[in-house]
XYZ file of C-alpha atoms in Angstrom:
661
model
C 125.505 62.633 110.077
C 126.557 59.358 108.569
C 129.738 57.943 110.086
C 129.896 60.384 113.006
C 129.404 58.357 116.198
C 126.804 59.128 118.827
C 129.588 59.837 121.319
C 131.151 62.404 118.958
C 127.765 64.055 118.413
C 127.203 64.372 122.147
C 130.697 65.801 122.653
C 130.162 68.385 119.917
C 126.747 69.359 121.258
C 128.207 69.835 124.743
C 131.101 71.847 123.287
C 128.734 74.073 121.311
C 126.585 74.647 124.422
C 129.536 75.669 126.649
C 129.970 79.283 127.748
C 132.534 81.288 125.786
C 135.212 81.220 128.520
C 135.041 77.428 128.842
C 135.338 77.017 125.065
C 138.438 79.230 125.178
C 139.942 77.086 127.947
C 139.412 73.927 125.877
C 141.065 75.596 122.910
C 144.070 76.684 124.977
C 144.605 73.133 126.238
C 144.324 71.770 122.699
C 146.783 74.337 121.313
C 149.285 73.663 124.111
C 149.195 69.930 123.420
C 149.561 70.641 119.682
C 152.713 72.748 120.254
C 154.377 70.041 122.380
C 153.359 67.338 119.909
C 154.745 69.360 116.992
C 158.077 69.927 118.772
C 158.376 66.215 119.630
C 157.443 65.267 116.078
C 160.023 67.633 114.597
C 162.768 66.171 116.816
C 161.667 62.607 115.978
C 161.714 63.308 112.243
C 165.170 64.857 112.482
C 166.779 62.348 114.872
C 164.618 59.351 113.886
C 163.843 58.564 117.535
C 161.792 59.953 120.443
C 164.550 60.029 123.056
C 163.996 63.762 123.450
C 160.876 63.082 125.520
C 163.038 61.626 128.329
C 165.308 64.685 128.310
C 164.347 67.169 131.046
C 165.617 70.033 128.874
C 162.848 69.250 126.317
C 160.242 70.341 128.821
C 162.231 73.429 129.793
C 161.989 74.430 126.123
C 158.440 73.117 125.463
C 156.579 74.871 128.281
C 157.932 78.384 127.477
C 157.329 77.655 123.778
C 153.657 76.957 124.537
C 153.441 80.326 126.302
C 155.065 82.088 123.348
C 152.725 80.374 120.891
C 149.559 81.205 122.860
C 150.681 84.810 123.252
C 151.294 85.042 119.526
C 147.904 83.504 118.712
C 146.212 85.876 121.139
C 147.932 88.953 119.690
C 147.051 87.768 116.150
C 143.370 87.601 117.146
C 142.973 83.860 116.614
C 141.191 83.383 119.932
C 138.634 86.031 119.023
C 137.550 84.035 115.969
C 134.537 81.716 116.258
C 135.595 78.254 115.116
C 132.209 77.540 113.524
C 132.829 80.376 111.028
C 136.634 80.384 110.546
C 137.781 80.687 106.933
C 140.763 81.875 104.868
C 141.636 84.900 107.120
C 142.712 82.355 109.761
C 145.793 81.277 107.749
C 147.925 84.459 107.797
C 147.271 84.900 111.517
C 148.403 81.339 112.170
C 151.517 81.784 109.994
C 152.517 84.894 111.922
C 152.075 83.246 115.342
C 153.857 80.015 114.340
C 156.750 81.977 112.803
C 157.293 83.872 116.057
C 157.283 80.601 118.012
C 159.728 78.945 115.569
C 162.143 81.851 115.843
C 161.841 81.761 119.644
C 163.025 78.119 119.653
C 166.654 79.098 119.100
C 167.117 81.332 122.185
C 164.984 79.022 124.339
C 167.161 76.021 123.420
C 170.390 77.974 124.030
C 169.204 79.187 127.460
C 168.051 75.741 128.609
C 171.012 73.844 127.116
C 168.703 71.696 124.935
C 170.285 70.182 121.820
C 168.375 71.672 118.865
C 169.322 70.743 115.294
C 169.117 73.737 112.947
C 166.358 72.210 110.778
C 164.019 71.447 113.711
C 162.416 74.955 113.951
C 161.449 74.760 110.261
C 159.980 71.261 110.665
C 158.259 72.380 113.877
C 156.695 75.392 112.138
C 155.301 73.246 109.321
C 153.893 70.582 111.667
C 152.444 73.119 114.094
C 150.771 75.156 111.322
C 149.237 72.049 109.777
C 147.959 70.655 113.088
C 146.577 73.960 114.423
C 144.715 74.829 111.204
C 143.543 71.268 110.571
C 142.198 70.905 114.119
C 140.070 74.014 113.780
C 138.849 73.149 110.295
C 137.929 69.605 111.361
C 135.908 70.901 114.322
C 134.248 73.464 112.039
C 133.351 70.763 109.517
C 131.869 68.527 112.212
C 129.837 71.399 113.635
C 128.528 72.207 110.154
C 127.577 68.586 109.625
C 125.803 68.672 112.967
C 124.012 71.860 111.882
C 122.800 70.098 108.764
C 120.885 67.668 110.952
C 119.134 70.504 112.734
C 118.469 72.950 109.863
C 116.428 72.971 106.706
C 118.457 73.133 103.517
C 117.966 76.235 101.368
C 119.135 77.563 98.024
C 119.927 81.269 97.711
C 118.806 82.668 94.347
C 121.169 85.554 93.654
C 124.927 85.499 94.238
C 125.370 89.261 94.503
C 126.164 91.309 97.591
C 122.705 90.712 99.092
C 123.006 86.949 98.532
C 126.412 86.791 100.216
C 125.125 88.803 103.185
C 122.125 86.504 103.460
C 124.429 83.474 103.384
C 126.445 84.809 106.327
C 123.269 85.666 108.241
C 121.904 82.146 107.732
C 125.171 80.544 108.872
C 124.868 82.468 112.127
C 121.256 81.387 112.604
C 119.758 78.096 113.681
C 116.923 77.689 111.186
C 118.306 77.302 107.653
C 121.552 76.113 106.117
C 122.468 77.349 102.605
C 123.797 74.585 100.362
C 124.148 76.440 97.042
C 123.770 79.713 95.192
C 121.830 80.028 91.939
C 122.399 82.994 89.657
C 121.447 84.015 86.126
C 124.943 85.420 85.438
C 126.948 82.757 83.516
C 130.194 84.370 84.655
C 129.522 83.287 88.246
C 128.663 79.653 87.521
C 131.153 77.291 89.162
C 132.519 79.927 91.543
C 132.484 79.165 95.294
C 131.303 81.835 97.723
C 131.682 81.057 101.440
C 131.903 77.319 100.743
C 128.746 77.442 98.576
C 129.070 76.908 94.856
C 127.163 79.018 92.336
C 124.978 77.025 89.925
C 122.898 77.862 86.862
C 119.086 78.083 87.167
C 118.772 74.875 85.146
C 120.480 72.990 88.008
C 117.795 73.838 90.583
C 115.927 70.566 90.186
C 119.114 68.518 90.656
C 120.106 70.561 93.733
C 116.671 70.130 95.321
C 116.815 66.366 94.842
C 120.449 66.044 95.950
C 120.185 68.018 99.192
C 116.495 67.699 100.006
C 116.083 71.485 99.779
C 112.915 72.812 101.419
C 113.237 76.558 100.727
C 114.497 78.859 97.992
C 115.325 82.378 99.165
C 115.331 85.172 96.585
C 118.223 87.584 97.184
C 117.602 89.916 94.235
C 116.403 93.136 95.924
C 117.145 95.350 92.916
C 115.291 93.165 90.388
C 112.266 94.661 88.670
C 108.796 93.155 89.063
C 109.079 91.653 85.592
C 112.402 89.993 86.436
C 111.077 88.653 89.738
C 107.981 87.333 87.996
C 110.197 85.448 85.499
C 112.218 83.927 88.348
C 109.056 82.827 90.145
C 107.707 81.206 86.995
C 110.983 79.277 86.763
C 110.714 78.123 90.388
C 106.998 77.335 90.330
C 107.265 73.650 89.216
C 109.549 72.689 92.105
C 108.187 71.506 95.508
C 109.879 74.222 97.572
C 108.710 77.165 99.657
C 109.870 80.371 97.940
C 110.583 83.436 100.076
C 112.339 86.723 99.415
C 114.409 89.346 101.209
C 113.193 92.976 101.429
C 113.614 95.392 98.538
C 116.707 97.526 98.022
C 115.005 100.708 99.287
C 114.177 99.086 102.646
C 117.683 97.616 102.956
C 119.402 100.936 102.189
C 117.146 102.925 104.523
C 117.667 100.438 107.351
C 113.965 99.666 107.647
C 114.683 95.966 107.088
C 117.624 93.583 107.288
C 118.765 91.141 104.649
C 117.727 88.249 106.929
C 114.124 89.509 107.207
C 112.816 87.262 104.464
C 109.097 87.037 103.802
C 106.640 85.111 101.663
C 106.212 86.058 98.024
C 103.608 88.774 97.588
C 100.836 88.513 95.038
C 102.218 91.641 93.351
C 105.358 89.650 92.546
C 103.257 86.789 91.144
C 101.060 88.924 88.903
C 102.672 92.334 88.885
C 104.313 94.134 86.026
C 106.924 96.870 85.873
C 104.989 100.113 86.413
C 105.230 103.017 83.999
C 106.615 106.061 85.767
C 103.752 108.495 86.443
C 103.824 111.828 84.693
C 104.408 114.578 87.222
C 102.337 117.127 85.286
C 99.282 114.859 85.207
C 99.682 113.791 88.841
C 99.741 117.312 90.231
C 97.411 119.065 87.763
C 94.260 118.867 89.916
C 95.873 118.420 93.322
C 98.925 120.610 93.997
C 97.900 123.632 96.066
C 94.203 122.770 95.748
C 91.372 121.537 97.953
C 90.713 117.860 97.268
C 87.886 115.670 98.537
C 87.909 111.857 98.499
C 84.704 109.928 99.180
C 85.082 106.424 100.552
C 88.418 107.634 101.929
C 88.906 104.547 104.123
C 88.358 102.012 101.332
C 91.019 100.159 99.378
C 91.209 102.626 96.487
C 90.123 105.674 98.469
C 92.835 105.258 101.109
C 95.571 104.779 98.492
C 94.328 107.857 96.640
C 94.670 109.805 99.881
C 98.231 108.546 100.441
C 99.313 109.614 96.980
C 97.432 112.918 97.162
C 99.300 113.796 100.383
C 102.599 113.510 98.484
C 101.341 115.940 95.823
C 101.018 118.884 98.269
C 97.309 119.741 98.297
C 96.264 122.691 100.415
C 93.377 120.802 102.049
C 92.413 117.115 101.906
C 88.808 116.340 102.868
C 88.183 112.733 103.907
C 84.517 111.824 103.366
C 83.690 108.440 104.881
C 80.682 106.616 106.319
C 82.653 104.228 108.590
C 83.713 105.827 111.872
C 86.575 103.407 112.599
C 87.684 103.569 108.964
C 87.762 107.370 109.055
C 89.668 107.380 112.350
C 92.264 104.937 111.002
C 92.957 106.672 107.701
C 93.071 110.122 109.309
C 95.668 108.966 111.848
C 97.744 107.336 109.106
C 97.653 110.400 106.862
C 98.587 112.769 109.677
C 101.572 110.556 110.387
C 102.584 110.562 106.720
C 102.211 114.325 106.482
C 104.307 114.825 109.622
C 107.049 112.468 108.443
C 107.263 114.127 105.033
C 106.890 117.654 106.496
C 103.794 118.296 104.388
C 101.739 121.359 105.290
C 98.319 120.041 104.414
C 95.093 120.473 106.344
C 93.340 117.110 106.781
C 89.593 117.328 107.374
C 87.712 114.144 108.424
C 83.979 114.232 107.565
C 81.719 111.451 108.815
C 78.698 111.042 106.568
C 77.037 109.383 103.609
C 77.300 110.509 100.000
C 73.507 110.163 99.831
C 73.251 113.267 102.035
C 73.365 116.017 99.404
C 72.945 118.799 101.944
C 75.975 117.665 103.927
C 78.075 117.100 100.806
C 77.303 120.552 99.381
C 77.872 122.231 102.741
C 81.319 120.620 103.046
C 82.248 121.493 99.458
C 81.262 125.126 99.921
C 82.796 125.489 103.376
C 86.248 124.307 102.284
C 86.102 125.421 98.651
C 86.552 121.909 97.246
C 88.038 121.981 93.732
C 88.529 118.263 92.972
C 86.351 115.322 93.995
C 87.425 111.691 93.690
C 84.262 109.637 94.183
C 85.390 106.187 95.375
C 82.540 105.477 97.817
C 80.494 102.471 96.695
C 79.136 99.118 97.728
C 81.247 96.852 95.535
C 80.934 93.235 96.757
C 78.811 91.492 94.142
C 77.157 88.766 96.295
C 76.348 91.229 99.106
C 74.705 93.726 96.760
C 72.782 90.872 95.093
C 71.220 90.134 98.492
C 70.744 93.823 99.377
C 69.503 95.329 96.133
C 67.772 98.389 97.613
C 70.739 99.566 99.667
C 73.087 98.868 96.776
C 71.041 101.122 94.477
C 70.636 103.831 97.100
C 74.359 104.084 97.736
C 75.816 103.530 94.277
C 73.181 105.285 92.163
C 71.460 107.882 94.314
C 74.593 108.572 96.321
C 76.357 109.439 93.056
C 73.372 111.517 91.891
C 73.370 113.533 95.140
C 77.125 114.037 95.064
C 77.082 115.139 91.401
C 74.354 117.687 92.132
C 76.283 118.987 95.144
C 79.483 119.293 93.097
C 77.767 121.294 90.359
C 76.056 123.565 92.878
C 79.304 124.154 94.796
C 81.283 124.899 91.633
C 83.725 121.986 91.842
C 86.295 121.999 89.021
C 86.703 118.219 88.539
C 84.465 115.310 89.518
C 86.016 111.879 88.902
C 83.925 108.733 89.318
C 85.787 105.515 90.050
C 83.871 102.822 88.197
C 84.425 99.123 87.537
C 84.738 96.605 84.712
C 81.549 95.019 86.088
C 79.617 97.986 84.645
C 80.217 96.544 81.164
C 77.309 94.294 80.131
C 76.549 93.737 83.827
C 75.243 90.413 85.097
C 74.766 91.690 88.644
C 73.082 94.586 90.412
C 76.380 96.076 91.551
C 77.650 96.359 87.973
C 74.308 97.728 86.776
C 74.310 100.352 89.537
C 77.813 101.494 88.557
C 76.788 101.757 84.883
C 73.879 103.994 85.881
C 76.304 106.046 87.978
C 78.433 106.476 84.844
C 75.363 107.625 82.900
C 74.566 110.177 85.628
C 78.059 111.645 85.298
C 77.918 111.598 81.494
C 74.625 113.502 81.492
C 75.895 115.954 84.106
C 78.911 116.665 81.885
C 76.603 117.616 79.034
C 74.636 120.039 81.212
C 77.280 121.556 83.480
C 79.269 124.429 82.114
C 81.898 124.651 84.832
C 82.468 121.214 86.386
C 84.454 118.671 84.402
C 83.265 115.080 84.742
C 85.266 111.928 84.044
C 85.048 108.248 84.876
C 87.769 105.632 85.272
C 86.888 101.989 84.750
C 89.177 99.164 85.851
C 89.117 95.610 87.207
C 90.203 93.942 90.430
C 92.951 95.400 92.563
C 95.307 93.167 94.494
C 94.898 93.133 98.249
C 91.562 94.939 98.330
C 88.938 93.927 100.846
C 87.150 90.812 99.635
C 89.963 89.851 97.274
C 90.538 86.155 96.616
C 94.237 86.438 97.438
C 94.015 86.803 101.243
C 91.349 84.075 101.304
C 93.559 81.703 99.296
C 96.499 82.409 101.601
C 94.426 81.643 104.704
C 93.178 78.397 103.164
C 96.726 77.331 102.246
C 97.978 78.054 105.770
C 95.097 75.961 107.132
C 96.102 73.024 104.932
C 93.341 73.463 102.355
C 91.208 72.959 100.515
C 91.431 76.100 98.380
C 88.003 77.071 97.060
C 87.599 78.459 93.527
C 84.177 79.276 92.105
C 84.720 77.841 88.628
C 87.560 76.297 86.573
C 87.192 78.878 83.784
C 86.694 82.076 85.765
C 89.253 84.760 84.844
C 89.931 88.225 86.192
C 92.116 91.255 85.504
C 94.363 92.352 88.358
C 96.274 95.522 89.162
C 98.128 96.698 92.248
C 96.344 99.304 94.359
C 99.156 101.919 94.113
C 99.314 101.579 90.324
C 95.529 101.852 89.997
C 95.387 104.954 92.214
C 98.222 106.625 90.291
C 96.508 105.982 86.958
C 93.174 107.237 88.336
C 94.769 110.562 89.287
C 96.449 110.906 85.877
C 93.273 109.975 84.006
C 91.352 112.604 85.957
C 93.758 115.284 84.775
C 92.915 114.386 81.149
C 89.145 114.164 81.739
C 86.592 116.450 80.097
C 83.084 116.229 78.640
C 82.189 113.048 80.541
C 85.099 110.943 79.275
C 85.203 107.278 80.253
C 88.772 106.095 80.732
C 89.936 102.490 80.772
C 93.098 101.369 82.541
C 95.389 98.857 80.876
C 94.966 95.900 83.228
C 97.476 93.652 81.485
C 96.676 90.027 80.756
C 93.670 88.319 82.393
C 94.487 85.643 84.971
C 92.612 82.372 85.399
C 91.791 82.152 89.104
C 92.443 78.410 89.390
C 95.945 78.980 87.959
C 96.528 81.716 90.515
C 95.483 79.358 93.323
C 97.771 76.598 92.019
C 100.742 78.985 91.790
C 100.210 80.220 95.341
C 100.097 76.611 96.588
C 103.283 75.646 94.721
C 105.249 78.673 95.885
C 104.242 77.855 99.468
C 106.098 74.555 99.049
C 103.100 72.279 98.410
C 101.708 70.455 95.409
C 98.128 71.248 94.309
C 95.577 68.726 93.126
C 91.970 68.979 92.006
C 89.347 67.429 94.224
C 86.428 67.629 91.804
C 87.991 65.747 88.899
C 87.217 68.462 86.333
C 89.079 67.411 83.201
C 89.343 70.991 81.931
C 91.905 71.979 84.583
C 95.332 71.399 83.086
C 98.541 70.894 85.068
C 96.687 69.676 88.145
C 96.962 66.123 89.406
C 93.683 64.354 90.157
C 93.647 63.401 93.837
C 97.429 63.224 94.356
C 99.010 66.172 96.127
C 99.287 68.185 99.343
C 96.517 70.806 99.073
C 93.325 70.303 97.094
C 91.458 72.786 94.912
C 87.686 72.478 94.896
C 85.053 74.313 92.858
C 82.043 75.829 94.597
C 80.168 77.101 91.533
C 79.626 80.658 90.339
C 78.140 82.955 92.946
C 74.999 84.937 92.322
C 75.674 87.666 89.760
C 79.210 86.501 89.020
C 80.681 86.455 85.501
C 83.172 84.017 84.048
C 84.973 86.807 82.204
C 85.119 90.533 82.859
C 85.237 93.239 80.175
C 86.356 96.864 80.188
C 84.713 98.111 77.015
C 81.065 98.217 75.939
C 81.605 99.352 72.355
C 84.093 98.127 69.821
C 86.625 100.948 69.891
C 88.832 102.676 72.417
C 91.064 105.640 71.682
C 94.624 105.928 72.972
C 95.499 108.873 75.183
C 98.757 110.627 75.924
C 99.406 108.012 78.628
C 100.363 104.489 77.412
C 98.318 102.722 80.108
C 95.152 104.829 79.828
C 92.599 104.557 76.999
C 89.393 106.461 76.347
C 86.110 104.729 75.530
C 83.387 106.135 73.308
C 80.313 105.004 75.224
C 76.646 105.637 74.449
C 75.009 108.436 76.474
C 71.428 107.914 77.647
C 69.042 110.809 76.850
C 68.426 113.001 79.873
C 64.647 112.509 79.918
C 65.001 108.737 79.754
C 67.588 108.728 82.517
C 65.459 110.921 84.788
C 62.458 108.647 84.205
C 64.547 105.571 85.048
C 65.904 107.191 88.215
C 62.401 108.206 89.333
C 61.115 104.655 88.893
C 64.111 103.184 90.718
C 63.692 105.698 93.538
C 60.024 104.760 94.000
C 60.918 101.049 94.015
C 63.583 101.693 96.663
C 61.054 103.511 98.826
C 58.760 100.475 98.555
C 61.710 98.121 99.245
C 60.681 96.352 96.034
C 63.765 94.426 94.888
C 61.821 92.509 92.211
C 60.715 95.746 90.517
C 64.249 97.106 90.706
C 65.608 94.076 88.856
C 62.861 94.392 86.223
C 63.629 98.086 85.716
C 67.334 97.354 85.359
C 66.631 94.645 82.770
C 64.396 97.015 80.787
C 66.936 99.874 80.903
C 69.356 100.235 77.946
C 72.426 99.420 80.051
C 73.010 95.848 78.896
C 72.012 94.307 82.230
C 71.485 90.560 81.906
C 71.134 88.682 85.220
C 73.566 85.848 85.753
C 70.946 83.077 85.464
C 69.844 84.380 82.050
C 73.453 84.840 80.976
C 74.028 81.219 81.971
C 71.168 80.146 79.719
C 72.703 82.079 76.810
C 76.093 80.479 77.402
C 74.490 77.030 77.570
C 72.637 77.536 74.284
C 75.623 78.987 72.448
C 77.912 76.162 73.535
C 75.331 73.539 72.604
C 74.958 74.989 69.111
C 78.728 74.948 68.659
C 78.903 71.291 69.703
C 80.953 71.987 72.841
C 80.798 69.740 75.893
C 78.616 71.271 78.582
C 79.388 70.844 82.272
C 76.440 71.866 84.475
C 78.720 73.487 87.078
C 79.811 76.029 84.464
C 76.388 77.644 84.323
C 74.784 77.030 87.686
C 74.784 80.013 90.011
C 75.723 79.189 93.561
């Protein structure tokens, strides 16, 4: 606090800790002394002496004047104002109370016989107003300076209504103290709002250094994802923890308060402004129909169910192998349906998609018209270690479900596939490519059921995603583990992916393979570094890999280390096998022209794989997958190809880039 003495600090702390009635008593005593001092000062300035203090009549005027002043201040509401937060509205209340007291001086002096020069009430009013206001403002300033010692300094990004509300909420709290606003609007630069000046975004670095700011709070609830992403990119280089207030919808509905700030979500780091879904495509195969979702408790399956509920199906069948997962999603959906007054029958079915008899029985019993097949084993390293079960679920589960759908007369069967099915380097991707081939062949043979597939990359927040793992590692103080410096991935939010899946299904026919526009690929090490920076820390690389730009080598708060590619993992993911993709009527959905495997060849491959699964022969399964025309190239062989191609091109080779963990 600089020049403020220890004694003054202790006095202020004791004053701040007093009960409200004791604080009011202290204020009354101070105001009474101020009134008497102002009256004596006015007389001294007029008469150029202090002889009035020895005149008994002075006290007969002064004491009643104190009572008049306190009554006026009380009626004006001054004593209901908290000194820590007094501002401009204090002045007119003070003027009114002091004016009443100055006017009352004349009759009080006449009654008591006190000699009162005509100019004294005016001088008294000026002195009293100055002393009363100054006393309160000085105490407020000292309390604020004391607060600065106990709070972290923050900058509020956004000087709109939400920013001003957040500023007031922070002033009333004990955790953070706002020192400045930052806003993109040039018309606000230089303006002061609640004693905080508004600065341009270019001044952030200077403000952080000047005040020792630890946090930046985003108060832009109406900003789009693209605008928020641009702001975060601007803040990323600074060593501050960035948090945000809830969105406008939550603030308006009362679900959240402006002071309920939270950490930046990964959607805000990587997200893009979504294209509004087309209502006709969303409801085409759902509204008033019987819909079945397999893998209903999974990341994509559960979001599909949430969006399907809002599209008014007649019946929603939840097909799930996990008992606790099925229980959880059913309870959530019933709550959503009740809240939105949706009249939809929700049917939970516990079972495996490999059970054709059960699947067909359910489809026939409820008259299922649309099937979204999201059930799959999708974690690459797990399936690499459990090849037989991966094939049984992803390949033969799809085969059984397709056969059941055709037999039950389902109108639409939509397979949710993955970018890992394109030139797969792992068993999971190979199994999903075979599942696509099964659906493509079924489309050629079935006369009534439409088949379609949707292929997309990683979704944010799904189980097994790197984002939650990175966040846990950052909270633990590091290190953050990345598999490889060059590994890149496509990302999409779960709600956006589910919405596009539903719309793609409405356009599907003849075994179409649809690709979702995943945006720009993201290098995982850059994602980790951004998450570390926005948490208020500086990242550094622990392994000294010279290919990682913008990372200090051994100097920072949280380290990034490289563990090596996991078994079956690719450096880069693809969405397209061939060279061409056709646009569709939706700007974020494309259609691929993929090769269809002859039916006899596919049946022969499935028979061989089935026999190998019965024998629990993982080695034979891998050999069959390599021999099949699906582009499967195991990760260790892909690594050899990468090594040879880079060597021929004269590029520097780092062993960690090709070794499988």
